[in-house]
Amino acid sequence: MKILIVEDEPSLRELIQRSLEKERYVVEVAANFQTAMQKIEDYEYDCILLDIMLPDGNGLTLLKHVKQLHKRENVIILSAKDSIEDKVLGLELGADDYLPKPFHLAELNARIRSVIRRHQQEGEVDIRLGNVRIVPEQFQTWVGEKILELNRKEFDILLYFVNRPGRLVNKSTLAESVWGDHIDQVDNFDFIYAQIKNLRKKLKEAGATLELKAVYGFGYKLIVE
Ligand code: CA
């Protein structure tokens, strides 16, 4: 799961970043409006944490932009201005939640999990597809009644696909989501191939009814048999 933190206050930004990295999220940061705009246009995130008062613009303008681009990102507004106007406007513009500063990191974590659960897991703590069950908050994968041991990247790849069953995903989009935005600078994506190969093997050996199909020259697609 990849999160974008849009926050100009360095100490708060770093604090949130460290906390989310401990929760195993891939974390990207934007310290100003321009960087945030660029990242939102170029990449996909599972959740965007959005400060409103930025040195070169307003977070609500970014929120409008996310909606105009028809992006499916969850957005949580983090605002120092605990004004009812900001909250109402943010929610009317389509933000999923609003957290006034100062807040406890534990509460931020809980809110992130909650919006992700609501939008990507239909409110459930687990995702079921075929005979596979994934519990994202515990990083657990089950095939039937048995736990399937996956390494971190294998798990992240599988989670990415079960949230998008049947969708054809190109390698660079997958790499950015699992390894981070910087990965689009690399020359080739052979490292993905190795992880996918192991993941496929583990799924097959466990008798999973899910299969990651390679689409030659493009990427991969998750099929339920
Ligand atoms: Ca600010």
PDB file of N, CA and C in Angstrom, residues 116-118 120-129 132-142 144 155 159 162-163:
ATOM      1  N   ILE A 116      -9.168   2.790   3.958  1.00  0.00           N
ATOM      2  CA  ILE A 116      -8.747   1.743   3.030  1.00  0.00           C
ATOM      3  C   ILE A 116      -9.695   0.542   3.122  1.00  0.00           C
ATOM      4  N   ARG A 117     -10.037   0.166   4.361  1.00  0.00           N
ATOM      5  CA  ARG A 117     -10.972  -0.940   4.581  1.00  0.00           C
ATOM      6  C   ARG A 117     -12.314  -0.644   3.899  1.00  0.00           C
ATOM      7  N   ARG A 118     -12.774   0.592   4.076  1.00  0.00           N
ATOM      8  CA  ARG A 118     -14.068   0.986   3.534  1.00  0.00           C
ATOM      9  C   ARG A 118     -14.081   0.929   2.002  1.00  0.00           C
ATOM     10  N   GLN A 120     -11.466  -0.295  -0.245  1.00  0.00           N
ATOM     11  CA  GLN A 120     -10.813  -1.362  -0.998  1.00  0.00           C
ATOM     12  C   GLN A 120     -11.238  -2.739  -0.514  1.00  0.00           C
ATOM     13  N   GLN A 121     -11.860  -2.817   0.667  1.00  0.00           N
ATOM     14  CA  GLN A 121     -12.197  -4.129   1.222  1.00  0.00           C
ATOM     15  C   GLN A 121     -13.678  -4.210   1.588  1.00  0.00           C
ATOM     16  N   GLU A 122     -14.466  -3.302   1.031  1.00  0.00           N
ATOM     17  CA  GLU A 122     -15.906  -3.278   1.294  1.00  0.00           C
ATOM     18  C   GLU A 122     -16.225  -3.352   2.782  1.00  0.00           C
ATOM     19  N   GLY A 123     -15.403  -2.699   3.573  1.00  0.00           N
ATOM     20  CA  GLY A 123     -15.652  -2.631   5.010  1.00  0.00           C
ATOM     21  C   GLY A 123     -15.168  -3.822   5.804  1.00  0.00           C
ATOM     22  N   GLU A 124     -14.671  -4.849   5.112  1.00  0.00           N
ATOM     23  CA  GLU A 124     -14.226  -6.072   5.798  1.00  0.00           C
ATOM     24  C   GLU A 124     -12.752  -5.958   6.198  1.00  0.00           C
ATOM     25  N   VAL A 125     -12.336  -6.779   7.186  1.00  0.00           N
ATOM     26  CA  VAL A 125     -10.923  -6.780   7.556  1.00  0.00           C
ATOM     27  C   VAL A 125     -10.116  -7.678   6.615  1.00  0.00           C
ATOM     28  N   ASP A 126     -10.821  -8.524   5.851  1.00  0.00           N
ATOM     29  CA  ASP A 126     -10.085  -9.384   4.927  1.00  0.00           C
ATOM     30  C   ASP A 126     -10.632  -9.279   3.505  1.00  0.00           C
ATOM     31  N   ILE A 127      -9.841  -9.762   2.580  1.00  0.00           N
ATOM     32  CA  ILE A 127     -10.239  -9.786   1.172  1.00  0.00           C
ATOM     33  C   ILE A 127     -10.252 -11.251   0.757  1.00  0.00           C
ATOM     34  N   ARG A 128     -11.353 -11.701   0.175  1.00  0.00           N
ATOM     35  CA  ARG A 128     -11.453 -13.100  -0.266  1.00  0.00           C
ATOM     36  C   ARG A 128     -11.605 -13.136  -1.768  1.00  0.00           C
ATOM     37  N   LEU A 129     -10.786 -13.956  -2.376  1.00  0.00           N
ATOM     38  CA  LEU A 129     -10.848 -14.131  -3.827  1.00  0.00           C
ATOM     39  C   LEU A 129     -10.473 -15.572  -4.110  1.00  0.00           C
ATOM     40  N   VAL A 132      -8.479 -17.928  -1.704  1.00  0.00           N
ATOM     41  CA  VAL A 132      -7.438 -17.159  -1.008  1.00  0.00           C
ATOM     42  C   VAL A 132      -8.083 -16.078  -0.153  1.00  0.00           C
ATOM     43  N   ARG A 133      -7.527 -15.942   1.045  1.00  0.00           N
ATOM     44  CA  ARG A 133      -8.021 -14.899   1.954  1.00  0.00           C
ATOM     45  C   ARG A 133      -6.810 -14.100   2.429  1.00  0.00           C
ATOM     46  N   ILE A 134      -6.906 -12.764   2.318  1.00  0.00           N
ATOM     47  CA  ILE A 134      -5.793 -11.913   2.734  1.00  0.00           C
ATOM     48  C   ILE A 134      -6.275 -10.998   3.847  1.00  0.00           C
ATOM     49  N   VAL A 135      -5.479 -10.909   4.907  1.00  0.00           N
ATOM     50  CA  VAL A 135      -5.798  -9.995   5.999  1.00  0.00           C
ATOM     51  C   VAL A 135      -4.717  -8.907   5.977  1.00  0.00           C
ATOM     52  N   PRO A 136      -4.985  -7.785   5.272  1.00  0.00           N
ATOM     53  CA  PRO A 136      -3.941  -6.782   5.049  1.00  0.00           C
ATOM     54  C   PRO A 136      -3.319  -6.242   6.338  1.00  0.00           C
ATOM     55  N   GLU A 137      -4.148  -5.991   7.362  1.00  0.00           N
ATOM     56  CA  GLU A 137      -3.612  -5.371   8.569  1.00  0.00           C
ATOM     57  C   GLU A 137      -2.680  -6.301   9.340  1.00  0.00           C
ATOM     58  N   GLN A 138      -2.774  -7.604   9.064  1.00  0.00           N
ATOM     59  CA  GLN A 138      -1.869  -8.553   9.737  1.00  0.00           C
ATOM     60  C   GLN A 138      -0.845  -9.143   8.771  1.00  0.00           C
ATOM     61  N   PHE A 139      -0.877  -8.664   7.528  1.00  0.00           N
ATOM     62  CA  PHE A 139       0.051  -9.142   6.485  1.00  0.00           C
ATOM     63  C   PHE A 139      -0.026 -10.661   6.350  1.00  0.00           C
ATOM     64  N   GLN A 140      -1.241 -11.182   6.453  1.00  0.00           N
ATOM     65  CA  GLN A 140      -1.426 -12.630   6.391  1.00  0.00           C
ATOM     66  C   GLN A 140      -2.139 -13.055   5.120  1.00  0.00           C
ATOM     67  N   THR A 141      -1.703 -14.194   4.595  1.00  0.00           N
ATOM     68  CA  THR A 141      -2.367 -14.782   3.435  1.00  0.00           C
ATOM     69  C   THR A 141      -2.734 -16.214   3.777  1.00  0.00           C
ATOM     70  N   TRP A 142      -3.966 -16.580   3.470  1.00  0.00           N
ATOM     71  CA  TRP A 142      -4.435 -17.944   3.695  1.00  0.00           C
ATOM     72  C   TRP A 142      -4.859 -18.550   2.368  1.00  0.00           C
ATOM     73  N   GLY A 144      -7.193 -21.616   1.555  1.00  0.00           N
ATOM     74  CA  GLY A 144      -8.047 -22.540   2.292  1.00  0.00           C
ATOM     75  C   GLY A 144      -7.814 -22.331   3.785  1.00  0.00           C
ATOM     76  N   PHE A 155       3.960 -10.395  -0.758  1.00  0.00           N
ATOM     77  CA  PHE A 155       2.678 -10.043  -0.149  1.00  0.00           C
ATOM     78  C   PHE A 155       2.110  -8.759  -0.764  1.00  0.00           C
ATOM     79  N   LEU A 159      -1.368  -8.349  -2.741  1.00  0.00           N
ATOM     80  CA  LEU A 159      -2.383  -7.414  -2.250  1.00  0.00           C
ATOM     81  C   LEU A 159      -2.774  -6.419  -3.343  1.00  0.00           C
ATOM     82  N   VAL A 162      -5.051  -8.411  -5.790  1.00  0.00           N
ATOM     83  CA  VAL A 162      -6.391  -8.809  -5.318  1.00  0.00           C
ATOM     84  C   VAL A 162      -7.313  -7.596  -5.192  1.00  0.00           C
ATOM     85  N   ASN A 163      -6.718  -6.402  -5.070  1.00  0.00           N
ATOM     86  CA  ASN A 163      -7.534  -5.186  -5.072  1.00  0.00           C
ATOM     87  C   ASN A 163      -7.948  -4.789  -6.488  1.00  0.00           C
TER      88      ASN A 163
END
